[in-house]
Coordinates of C-alpha atoms (C1' of nucleotides) in Angstrom, one line a residue:
Chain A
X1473 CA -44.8 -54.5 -31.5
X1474 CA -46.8 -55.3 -28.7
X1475 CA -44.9 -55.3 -25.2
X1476 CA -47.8 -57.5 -23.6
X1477 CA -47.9 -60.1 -26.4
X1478 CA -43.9 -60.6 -26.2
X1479 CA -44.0 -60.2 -22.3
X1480 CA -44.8 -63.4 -21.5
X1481 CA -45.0 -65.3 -18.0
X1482 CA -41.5 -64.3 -16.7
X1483 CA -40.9 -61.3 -15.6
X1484 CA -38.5 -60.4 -12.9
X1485 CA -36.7 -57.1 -11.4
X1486 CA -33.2 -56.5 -11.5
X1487 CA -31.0 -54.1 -8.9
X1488 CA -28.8 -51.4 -10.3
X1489 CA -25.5 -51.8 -11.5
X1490 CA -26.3 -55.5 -12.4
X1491 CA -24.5 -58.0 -15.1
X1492 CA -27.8 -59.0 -17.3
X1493 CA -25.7 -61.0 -19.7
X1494 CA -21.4 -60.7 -19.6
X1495 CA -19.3 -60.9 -22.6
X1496 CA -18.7 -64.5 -23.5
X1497 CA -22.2 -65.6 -22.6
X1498 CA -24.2 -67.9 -24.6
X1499 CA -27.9 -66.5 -23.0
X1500 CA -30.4 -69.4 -24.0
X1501 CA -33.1 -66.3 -23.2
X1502 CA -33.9 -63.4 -25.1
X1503 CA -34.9 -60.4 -22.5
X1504 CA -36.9 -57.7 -23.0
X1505 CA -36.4 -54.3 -21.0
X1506 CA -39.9 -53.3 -19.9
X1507 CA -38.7 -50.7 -17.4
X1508 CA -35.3 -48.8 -16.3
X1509 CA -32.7 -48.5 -18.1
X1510 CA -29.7 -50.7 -19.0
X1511 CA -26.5 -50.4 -21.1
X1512 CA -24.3 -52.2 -23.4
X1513 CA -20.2 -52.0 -23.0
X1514 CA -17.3 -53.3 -23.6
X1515 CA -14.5 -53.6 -21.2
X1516 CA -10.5 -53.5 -22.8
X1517 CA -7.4 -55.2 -21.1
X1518 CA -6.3 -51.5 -20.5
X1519 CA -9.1 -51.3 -18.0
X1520 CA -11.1 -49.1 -20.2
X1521 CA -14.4 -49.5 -20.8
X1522 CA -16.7 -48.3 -23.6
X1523 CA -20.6 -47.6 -23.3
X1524 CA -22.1 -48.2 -27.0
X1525 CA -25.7 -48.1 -26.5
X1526 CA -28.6 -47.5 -23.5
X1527 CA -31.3 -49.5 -23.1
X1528 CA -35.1 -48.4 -22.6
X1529 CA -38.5 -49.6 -21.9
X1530 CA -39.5 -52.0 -25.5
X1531 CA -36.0 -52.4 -26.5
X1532 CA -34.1 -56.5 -26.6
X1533 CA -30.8 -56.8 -25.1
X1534 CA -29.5 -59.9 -27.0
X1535 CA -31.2 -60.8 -30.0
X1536 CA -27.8 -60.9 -31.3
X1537 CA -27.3 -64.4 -30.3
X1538 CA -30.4 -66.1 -32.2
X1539 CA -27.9 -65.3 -34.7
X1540 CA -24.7 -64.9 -33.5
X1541 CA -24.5 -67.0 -30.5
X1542 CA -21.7 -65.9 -28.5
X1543 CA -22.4 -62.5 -27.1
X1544 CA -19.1 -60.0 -28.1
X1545 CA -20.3 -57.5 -25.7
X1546 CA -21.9 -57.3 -22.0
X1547 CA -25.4 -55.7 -20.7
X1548 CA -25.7 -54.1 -17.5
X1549 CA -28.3 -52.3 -15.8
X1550 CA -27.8 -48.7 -14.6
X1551 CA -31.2 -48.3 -12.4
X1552 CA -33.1 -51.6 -11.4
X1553 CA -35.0 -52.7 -14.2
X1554 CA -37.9 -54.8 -15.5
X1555 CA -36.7 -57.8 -17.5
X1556 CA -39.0 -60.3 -19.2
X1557 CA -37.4 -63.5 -20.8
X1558 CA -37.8 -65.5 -23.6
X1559 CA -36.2 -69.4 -24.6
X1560 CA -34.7 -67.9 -27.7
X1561 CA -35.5 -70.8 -29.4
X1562 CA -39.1 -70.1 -29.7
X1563 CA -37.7 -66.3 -32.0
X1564 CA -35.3 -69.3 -33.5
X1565 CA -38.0 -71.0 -35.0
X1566 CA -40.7 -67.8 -35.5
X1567 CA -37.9 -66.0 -37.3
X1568 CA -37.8 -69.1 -40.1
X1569 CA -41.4 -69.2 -40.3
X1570 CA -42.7 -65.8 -40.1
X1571 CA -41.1 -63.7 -42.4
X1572 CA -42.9 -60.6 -40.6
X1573 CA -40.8 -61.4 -37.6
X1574 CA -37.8 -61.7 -38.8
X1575 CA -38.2 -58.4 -40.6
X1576 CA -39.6 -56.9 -37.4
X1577 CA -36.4 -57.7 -35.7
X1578 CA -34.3 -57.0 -38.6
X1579 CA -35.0 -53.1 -38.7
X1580 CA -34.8 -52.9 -35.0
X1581 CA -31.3 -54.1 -35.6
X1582 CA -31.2 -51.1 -38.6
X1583 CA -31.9 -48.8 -36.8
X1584 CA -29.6 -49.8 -33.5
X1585 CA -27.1 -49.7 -36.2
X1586 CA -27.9 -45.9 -37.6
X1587 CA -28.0 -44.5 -33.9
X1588 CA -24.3 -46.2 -33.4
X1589 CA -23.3 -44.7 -36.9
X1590 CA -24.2 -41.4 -35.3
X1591 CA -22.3 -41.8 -31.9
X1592 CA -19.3 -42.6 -34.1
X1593 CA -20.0 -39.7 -36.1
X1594 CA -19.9 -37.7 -32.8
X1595 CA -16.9 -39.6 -31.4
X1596 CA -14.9 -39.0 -33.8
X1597 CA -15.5 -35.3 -35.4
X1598 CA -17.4 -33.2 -33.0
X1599 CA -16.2 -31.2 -29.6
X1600 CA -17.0 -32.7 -26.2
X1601 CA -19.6 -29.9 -25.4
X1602 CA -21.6 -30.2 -28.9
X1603 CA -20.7 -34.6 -27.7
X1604 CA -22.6 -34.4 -24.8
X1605 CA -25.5 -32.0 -26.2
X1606 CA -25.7 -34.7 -29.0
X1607 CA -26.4 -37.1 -26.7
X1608 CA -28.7 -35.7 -24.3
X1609 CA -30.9 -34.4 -27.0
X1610 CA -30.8 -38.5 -28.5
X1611 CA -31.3 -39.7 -25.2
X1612 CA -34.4 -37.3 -24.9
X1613 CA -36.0 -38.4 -27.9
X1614 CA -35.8 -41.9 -27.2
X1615 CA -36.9 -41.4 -24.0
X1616 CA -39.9 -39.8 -25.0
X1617 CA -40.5 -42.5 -27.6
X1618 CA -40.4 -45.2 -25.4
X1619 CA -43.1 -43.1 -23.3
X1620 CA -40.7 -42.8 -20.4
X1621 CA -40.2 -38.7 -20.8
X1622 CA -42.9 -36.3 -19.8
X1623 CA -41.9 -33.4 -21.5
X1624 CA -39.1 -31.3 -21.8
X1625 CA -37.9 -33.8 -18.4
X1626 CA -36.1 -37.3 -17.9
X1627 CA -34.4 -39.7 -16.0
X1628 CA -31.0 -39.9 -16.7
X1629 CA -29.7 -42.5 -14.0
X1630 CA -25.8 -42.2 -14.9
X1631 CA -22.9 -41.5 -12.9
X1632 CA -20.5 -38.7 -14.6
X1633 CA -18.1 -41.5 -14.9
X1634 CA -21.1 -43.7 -16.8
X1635 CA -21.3 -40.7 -19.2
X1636 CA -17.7 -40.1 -19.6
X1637 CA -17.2 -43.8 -20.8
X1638 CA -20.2 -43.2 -23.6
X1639 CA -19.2 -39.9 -24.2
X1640 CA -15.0 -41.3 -24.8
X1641 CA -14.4 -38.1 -21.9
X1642 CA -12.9 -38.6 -18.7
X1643 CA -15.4 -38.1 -15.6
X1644 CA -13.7 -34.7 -14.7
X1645 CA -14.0 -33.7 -18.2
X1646 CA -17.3 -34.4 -18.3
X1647 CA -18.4 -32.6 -14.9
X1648 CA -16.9 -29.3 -16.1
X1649 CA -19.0 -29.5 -19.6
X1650 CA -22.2 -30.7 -18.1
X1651 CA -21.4 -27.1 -15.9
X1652 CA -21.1 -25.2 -18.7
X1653 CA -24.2 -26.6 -20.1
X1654 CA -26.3 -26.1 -16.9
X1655 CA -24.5 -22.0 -17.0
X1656 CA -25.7 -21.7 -20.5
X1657 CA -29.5 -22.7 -19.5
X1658 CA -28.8 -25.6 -21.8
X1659 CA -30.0 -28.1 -19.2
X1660 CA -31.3 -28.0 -15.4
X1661 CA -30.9 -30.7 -12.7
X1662 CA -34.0 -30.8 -11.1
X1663 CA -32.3 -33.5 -9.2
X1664 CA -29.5 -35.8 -9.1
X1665 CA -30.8 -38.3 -12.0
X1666 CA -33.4 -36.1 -13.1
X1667 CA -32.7 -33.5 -16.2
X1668 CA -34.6 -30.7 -17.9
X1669 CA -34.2 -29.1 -21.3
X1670 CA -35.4 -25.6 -21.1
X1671 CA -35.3 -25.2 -24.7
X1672 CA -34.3 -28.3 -27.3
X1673 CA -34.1 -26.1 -30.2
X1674 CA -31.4 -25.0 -28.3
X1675 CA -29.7 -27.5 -27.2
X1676 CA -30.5 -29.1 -30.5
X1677 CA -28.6 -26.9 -32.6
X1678 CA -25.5 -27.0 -30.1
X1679 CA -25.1 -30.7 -30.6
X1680 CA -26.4 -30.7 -34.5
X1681 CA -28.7 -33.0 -33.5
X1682 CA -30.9 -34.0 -36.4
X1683 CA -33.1 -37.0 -35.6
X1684 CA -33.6 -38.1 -39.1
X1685 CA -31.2 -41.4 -38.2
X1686 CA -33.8 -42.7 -35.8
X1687 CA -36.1 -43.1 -38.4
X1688 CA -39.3 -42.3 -36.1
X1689 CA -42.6 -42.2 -38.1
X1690 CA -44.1 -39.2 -36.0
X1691 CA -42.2 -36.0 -36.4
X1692 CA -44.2 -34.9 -33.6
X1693 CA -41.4 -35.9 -30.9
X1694 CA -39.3 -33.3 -31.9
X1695 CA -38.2 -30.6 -31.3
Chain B
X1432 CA -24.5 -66.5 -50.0
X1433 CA -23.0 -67.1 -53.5
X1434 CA -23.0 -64.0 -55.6
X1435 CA -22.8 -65.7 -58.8
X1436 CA -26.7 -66.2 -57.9
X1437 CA -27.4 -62.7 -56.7
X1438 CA -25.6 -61.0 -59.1
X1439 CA -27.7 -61.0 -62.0
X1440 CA -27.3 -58.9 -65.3
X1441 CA -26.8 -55.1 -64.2
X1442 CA -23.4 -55.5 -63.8
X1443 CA -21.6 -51.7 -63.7
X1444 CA -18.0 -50.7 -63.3
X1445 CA -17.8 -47.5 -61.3
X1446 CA -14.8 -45.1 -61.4
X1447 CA -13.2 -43.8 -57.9
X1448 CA -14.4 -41.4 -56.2
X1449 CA -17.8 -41.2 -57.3
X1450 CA -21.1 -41.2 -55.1
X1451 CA -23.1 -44.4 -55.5
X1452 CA -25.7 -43.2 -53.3
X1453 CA -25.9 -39.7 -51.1
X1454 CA -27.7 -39.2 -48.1
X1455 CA -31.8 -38.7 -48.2
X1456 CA -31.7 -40.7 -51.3
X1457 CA -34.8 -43.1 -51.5
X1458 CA -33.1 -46.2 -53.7
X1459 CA -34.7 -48.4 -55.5
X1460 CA -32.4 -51.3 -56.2
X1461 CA -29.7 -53.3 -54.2
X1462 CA -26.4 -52.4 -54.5
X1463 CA -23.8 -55.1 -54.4
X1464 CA -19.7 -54.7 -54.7
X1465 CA -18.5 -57.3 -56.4
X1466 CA -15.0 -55.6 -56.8
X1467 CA -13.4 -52.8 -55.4
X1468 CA -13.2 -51.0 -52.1
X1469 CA -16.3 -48.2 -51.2
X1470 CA -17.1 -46.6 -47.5
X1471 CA -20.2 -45.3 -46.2
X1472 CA -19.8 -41.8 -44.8
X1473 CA -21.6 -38.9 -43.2
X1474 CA -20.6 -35.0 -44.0
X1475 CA -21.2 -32.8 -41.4
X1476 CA -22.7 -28.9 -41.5
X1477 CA -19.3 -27.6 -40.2
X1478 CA -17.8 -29.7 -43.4
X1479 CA -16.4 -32.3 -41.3
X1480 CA -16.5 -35.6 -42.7
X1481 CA -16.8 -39.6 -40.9
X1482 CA -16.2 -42.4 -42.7
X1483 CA -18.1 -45.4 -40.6
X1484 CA -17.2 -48.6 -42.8
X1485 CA -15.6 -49.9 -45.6
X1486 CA -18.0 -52.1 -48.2
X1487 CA -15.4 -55.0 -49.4
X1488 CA -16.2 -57.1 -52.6
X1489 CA -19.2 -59.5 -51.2
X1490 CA -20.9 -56.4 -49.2
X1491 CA -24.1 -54.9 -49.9
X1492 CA -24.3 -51.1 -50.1
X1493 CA -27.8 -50.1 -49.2
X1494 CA -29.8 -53.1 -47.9
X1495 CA -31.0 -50.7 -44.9
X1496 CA -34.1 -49.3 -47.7
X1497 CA -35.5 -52.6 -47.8
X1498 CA -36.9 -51.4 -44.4
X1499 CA -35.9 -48.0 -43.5
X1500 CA -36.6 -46.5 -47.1
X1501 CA -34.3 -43.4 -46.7
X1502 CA -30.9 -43.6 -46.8
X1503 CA -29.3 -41.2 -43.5
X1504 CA -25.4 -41.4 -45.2
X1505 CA -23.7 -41.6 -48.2
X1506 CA -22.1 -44.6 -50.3
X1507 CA -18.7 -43.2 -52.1
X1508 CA -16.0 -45.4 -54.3
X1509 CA -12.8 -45.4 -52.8
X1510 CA -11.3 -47.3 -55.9
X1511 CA -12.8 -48.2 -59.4
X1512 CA -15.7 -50.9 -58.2
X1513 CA -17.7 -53.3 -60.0
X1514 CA -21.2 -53.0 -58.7
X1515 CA -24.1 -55.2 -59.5
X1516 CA -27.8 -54.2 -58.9
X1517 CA -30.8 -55.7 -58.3
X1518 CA -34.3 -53.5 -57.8
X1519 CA -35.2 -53.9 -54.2
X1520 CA -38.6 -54.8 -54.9
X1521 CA -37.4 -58.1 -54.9
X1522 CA -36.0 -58.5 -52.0
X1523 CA -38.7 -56.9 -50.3
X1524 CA -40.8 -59.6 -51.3
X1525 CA -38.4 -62.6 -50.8
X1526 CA -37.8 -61.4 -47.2
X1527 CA -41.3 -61.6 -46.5
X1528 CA -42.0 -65.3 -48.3
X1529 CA -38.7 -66.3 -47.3
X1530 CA -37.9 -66.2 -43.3
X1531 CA -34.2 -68.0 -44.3
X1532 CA -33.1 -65.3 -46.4
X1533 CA -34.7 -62.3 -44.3
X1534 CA -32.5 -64.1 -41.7
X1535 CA -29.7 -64.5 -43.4
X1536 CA -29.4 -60.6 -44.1
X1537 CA -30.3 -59.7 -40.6
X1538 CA -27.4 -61.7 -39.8
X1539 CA -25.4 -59.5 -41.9
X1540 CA -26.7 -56.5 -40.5
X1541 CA -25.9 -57.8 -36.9
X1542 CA -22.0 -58.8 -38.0
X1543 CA -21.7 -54.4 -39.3
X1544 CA -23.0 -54.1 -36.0
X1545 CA -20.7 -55.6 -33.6
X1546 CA -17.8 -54.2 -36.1
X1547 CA -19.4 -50.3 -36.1
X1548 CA -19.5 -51.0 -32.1
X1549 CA -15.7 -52.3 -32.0
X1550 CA -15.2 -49.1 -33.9
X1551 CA -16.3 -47.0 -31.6
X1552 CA -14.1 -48.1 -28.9
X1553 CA -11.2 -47.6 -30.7
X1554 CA -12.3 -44.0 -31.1
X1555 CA -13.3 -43.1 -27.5
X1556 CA -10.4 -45.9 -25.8
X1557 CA -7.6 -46.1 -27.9
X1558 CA -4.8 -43.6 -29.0
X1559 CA -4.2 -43.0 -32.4
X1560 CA -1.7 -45.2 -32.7
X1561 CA -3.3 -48.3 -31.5
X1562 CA -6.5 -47.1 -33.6
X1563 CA -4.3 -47.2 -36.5
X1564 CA -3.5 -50.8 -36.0
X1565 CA -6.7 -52.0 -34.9
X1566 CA -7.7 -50.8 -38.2
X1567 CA -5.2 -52.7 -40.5
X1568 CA -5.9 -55.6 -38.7
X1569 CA -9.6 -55.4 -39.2
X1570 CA -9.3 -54.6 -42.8
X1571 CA -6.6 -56.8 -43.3
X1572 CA -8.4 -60.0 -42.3
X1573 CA -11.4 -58.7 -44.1
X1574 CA -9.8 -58.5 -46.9
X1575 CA -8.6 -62.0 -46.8
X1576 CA -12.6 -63.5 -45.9
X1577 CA -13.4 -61.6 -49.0
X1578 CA -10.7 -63.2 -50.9
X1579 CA -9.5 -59.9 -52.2
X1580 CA -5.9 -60.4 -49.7
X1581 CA -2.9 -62.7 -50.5
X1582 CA -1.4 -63.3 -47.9
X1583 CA -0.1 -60.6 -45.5
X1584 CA -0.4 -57.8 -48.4
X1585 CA -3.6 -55.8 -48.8
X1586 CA -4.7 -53.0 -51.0
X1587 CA -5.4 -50.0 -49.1
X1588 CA -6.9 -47.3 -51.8
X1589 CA -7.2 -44.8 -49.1
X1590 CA -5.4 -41.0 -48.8
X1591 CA -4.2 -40.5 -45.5
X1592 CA -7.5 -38.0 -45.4
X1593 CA -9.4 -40.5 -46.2
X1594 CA -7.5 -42.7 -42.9
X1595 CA -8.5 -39.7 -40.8
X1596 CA -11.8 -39.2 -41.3
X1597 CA -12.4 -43.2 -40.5
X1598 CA -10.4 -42.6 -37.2
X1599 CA -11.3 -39.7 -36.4
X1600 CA -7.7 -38.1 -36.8
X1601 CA -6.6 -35.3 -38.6
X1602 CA -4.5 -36.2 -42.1
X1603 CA -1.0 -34.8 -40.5
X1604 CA -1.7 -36.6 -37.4
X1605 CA -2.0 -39.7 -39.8
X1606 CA 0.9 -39.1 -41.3
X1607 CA 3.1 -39.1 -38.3
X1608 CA 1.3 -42.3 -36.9
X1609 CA 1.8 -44.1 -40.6
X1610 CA 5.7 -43.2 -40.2
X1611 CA 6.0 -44.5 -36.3
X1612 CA 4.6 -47.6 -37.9
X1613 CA 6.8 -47.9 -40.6
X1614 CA 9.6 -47.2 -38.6
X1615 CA 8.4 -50.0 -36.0
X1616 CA 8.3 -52.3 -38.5
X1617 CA 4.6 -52.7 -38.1
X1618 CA 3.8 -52.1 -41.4
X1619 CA 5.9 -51.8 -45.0
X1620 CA 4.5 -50.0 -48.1
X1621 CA 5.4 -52.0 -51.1
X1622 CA 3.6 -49.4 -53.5
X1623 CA 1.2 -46.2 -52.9
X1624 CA -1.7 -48.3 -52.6
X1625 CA 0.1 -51.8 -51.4
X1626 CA 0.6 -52.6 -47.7
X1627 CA 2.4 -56.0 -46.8
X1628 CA 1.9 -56.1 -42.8
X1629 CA 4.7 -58.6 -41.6
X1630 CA 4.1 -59.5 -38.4
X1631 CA 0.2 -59.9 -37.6
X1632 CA 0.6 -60.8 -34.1
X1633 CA 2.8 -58.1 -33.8
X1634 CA 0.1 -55.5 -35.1
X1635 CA -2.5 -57.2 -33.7
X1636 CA -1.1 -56.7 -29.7
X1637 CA -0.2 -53.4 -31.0
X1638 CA -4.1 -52.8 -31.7
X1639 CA -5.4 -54.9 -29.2
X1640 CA -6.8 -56.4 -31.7
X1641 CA -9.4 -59.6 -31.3
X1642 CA -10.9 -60.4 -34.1
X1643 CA -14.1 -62.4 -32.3
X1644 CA -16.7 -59.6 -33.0
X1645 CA -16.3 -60.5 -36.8
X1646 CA -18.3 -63.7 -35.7
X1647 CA -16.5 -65.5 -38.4
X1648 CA -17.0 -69.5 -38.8
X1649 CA -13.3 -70.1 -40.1
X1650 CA -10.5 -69.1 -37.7
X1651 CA -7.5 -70.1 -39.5
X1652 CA -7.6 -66.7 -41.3
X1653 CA -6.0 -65.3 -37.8
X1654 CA -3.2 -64.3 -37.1
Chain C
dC1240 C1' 6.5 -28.2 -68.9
dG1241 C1' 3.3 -26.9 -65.5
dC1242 C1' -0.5 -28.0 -62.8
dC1243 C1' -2.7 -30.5 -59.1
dG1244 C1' -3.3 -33.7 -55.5
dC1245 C1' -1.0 -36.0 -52.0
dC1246 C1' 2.5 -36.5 -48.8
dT1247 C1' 5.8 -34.4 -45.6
dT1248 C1' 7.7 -31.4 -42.1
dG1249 C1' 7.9 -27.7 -38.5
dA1250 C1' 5.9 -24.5 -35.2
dC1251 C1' 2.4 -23.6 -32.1
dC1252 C1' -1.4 -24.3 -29.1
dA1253 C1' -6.2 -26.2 -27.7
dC1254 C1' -8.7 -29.7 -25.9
dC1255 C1' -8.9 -32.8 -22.8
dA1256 C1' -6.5 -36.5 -19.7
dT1257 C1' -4.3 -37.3 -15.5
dC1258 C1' -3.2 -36.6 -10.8
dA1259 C1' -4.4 -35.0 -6.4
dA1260 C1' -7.0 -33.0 -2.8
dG1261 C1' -11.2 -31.6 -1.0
dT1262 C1' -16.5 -31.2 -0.5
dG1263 C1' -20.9 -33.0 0.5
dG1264 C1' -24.7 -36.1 0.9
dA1265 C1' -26.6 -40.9 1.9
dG1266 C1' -26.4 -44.7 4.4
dT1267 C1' -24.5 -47.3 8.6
dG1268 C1' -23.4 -48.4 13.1
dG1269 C1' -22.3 -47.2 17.8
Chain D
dC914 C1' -27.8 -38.3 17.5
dC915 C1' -23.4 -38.3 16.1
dA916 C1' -19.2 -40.2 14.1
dC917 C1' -17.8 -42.8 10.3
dT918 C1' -17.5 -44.6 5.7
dC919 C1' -18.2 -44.5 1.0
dC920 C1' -19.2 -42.8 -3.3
dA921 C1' -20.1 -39.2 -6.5
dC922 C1' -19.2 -34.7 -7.5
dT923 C1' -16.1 -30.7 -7.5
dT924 C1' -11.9 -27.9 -8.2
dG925 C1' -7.0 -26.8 -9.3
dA926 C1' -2.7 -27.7 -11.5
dT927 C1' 0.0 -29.7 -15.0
dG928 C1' 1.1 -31.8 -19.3
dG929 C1' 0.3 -34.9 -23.4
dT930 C1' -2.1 -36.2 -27.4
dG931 C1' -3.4 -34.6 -31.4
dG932 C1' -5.4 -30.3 -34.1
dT933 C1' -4.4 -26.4 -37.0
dC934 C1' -1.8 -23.4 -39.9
dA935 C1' 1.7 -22.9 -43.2
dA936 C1' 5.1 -24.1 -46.4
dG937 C1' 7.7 -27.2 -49.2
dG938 C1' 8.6 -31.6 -51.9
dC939 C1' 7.3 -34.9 -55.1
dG940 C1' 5.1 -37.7 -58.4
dG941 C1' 1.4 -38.3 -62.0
dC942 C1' -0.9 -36.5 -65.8
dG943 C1' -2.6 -33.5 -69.3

DNA sequence: CGCCGCCTTGACCACCATCAAGTGGAGTGG
DNA sequence: CCACTCCACTTGATGGTGGTCAAGGCGGCG
């Protein structure tokens, strides 16, 4: 899918730590990340919040609601961002028409679904070291898919607090395993939201990370 | 979506515990439950197992190689099913000629979405307790959209193995949680299989249970 | 009757949460 | 230029949720 076709005329930059779309909403746009990074969550009555997905460069925050409607979940931005927006009407109407399109959108949707299959898959049967190796391994790829990765290096603009809510670990849990990681030579921070992964065989195996659910066509991203 | 139209002639019946479709299979028709309770799952290299969702009668097993082609988990009878098939050939070309229908199974794919994402807050947010009872809920209202639940009694052809791998807890630590719930009144076990829940609200708060990500049109099925 | 799968119970302990206090750097204002 | 604040990160101490191991009970079925 072309980015420039979809981009259209506007385009705007959002701050950090921004509400794109809250829980509830009943966007009339569709937006298009072109640039940073963005998340989606859920926040309970306990307080508690849950991170369930990031957002890069190519991927839509809300096709949901051609469907749906009603969001059941908000976006936020975790580094300013490039948005671009759509009148959702204009993918209401495509989607009818073009069969293409609404196939297009449909395995994006698959495959949004197989990585959360996976992060359930890590919540809920492996340790919070192999956890968080899982993730920055998945994280890597994606990154590196969406062009945004050079290398073995990426931006990784969350707090340990941001990671403990997708990772289901408390922020002090999570700064003593992203310790051990860096004192096994599993990752380096080259700087505060910057990360490199000496070796991601390594750090592959330690998290079982098997990339098969992302259903890339070029096996040349990884390892 | 009336099955009587989709169903066709390959109707099977399908014992318990059998695999209707393991992982890196490349399938080449449609599964459809038309009776019976079967999960999708994913089996780990350390033997651990996660159980991701639970296919009720109406549900289709493997749409996702319409697009994707390979499936990345497993499909496994929890009960004896009825399963009809249809090759998938057809649906590949009915989704491209047909932008309603394409659309009408993306919006399937979104609802497994938003209920694998409310999963995965239960498992990093909630204690096993309130897991345990955001899970009846969820399958008990399920159960009554599919038409499969009279009233406030479900079946629920599940060992309390099979509970912990879908919550990520281990079978003892079920056990315990099943007999605080009993105990509370929460829940009451009219057979092995047979689960009468008599106070929805009751679970529901219990669960923190809100039943809006299931995006369903009718809401007098809750509470 | 005997086997087998599932449920049940007890003992023990690991992983990870919580609480609390302290460090350090970036930005702000005097 | 130096307090001062704020936020993220760090570290230590303590304990709870839930895992693991092991053994026994119980019902269904060949």
């Amino acid at each position: 899918m072309k980015l420039a076709v979809i981009a259209g005329k506007s385009v705007r930059s959002v701050a950090a730590n921004q509400d794109l779309i809250q829980e509830g909403d009943r966007p009339t746009t569709i937006k298009l990340i072109l640039g940073g990074v963005a998340c989606r969550y859920k926040i309970l009555a306990s307080g508690r919040r849950q991170i369930f997905a990031y957002l890069l460069p190519g991927d839509f925050c809300d096709l949901h609601v051609v469907l749906l409607g009603r969001m059941d979940h908000g976006i936020r931005t975790m580094s300013q961002c490039i948005v671009s927006e759509v009148p959702s009407e204009i993918f209401h109407k495509l989607t009818l028409s073009e069969g293409r399109l609404a196939r297009a959108l449909w395995w994006a949707t698959l495959v949004d679904e197989a990585i959360l299959r996976e992060w359930l898959v890590s919540m809920g049967q492996r340790l919070a070291k192999e956890r968080t190796a899982h993730f920055l391994c998945e994280y890597l790829l994606r990154n590196r898919v969406a062009g945004v990765a050079s290398g073995n290096t990426m931006t990784l603009p969350l707090t340990q607090e941001d990671l403990g809510d997708t990772l289901g670990l408390s922020s002090v849990h999570v700064n003593r395993i992203l310790q051990e990681l860096r004192a096994d030579g599993f990752i380096r921070h080259l700087d505060k939201a910057t990360v490199e992964v000496p070796d991601t065989a390594a750090l592959s195996e330690l998290g079982q990370f098997d990339p098969s659910y992302l259903h890339l066509r070029d096996s040349s991203l990884w390892p």
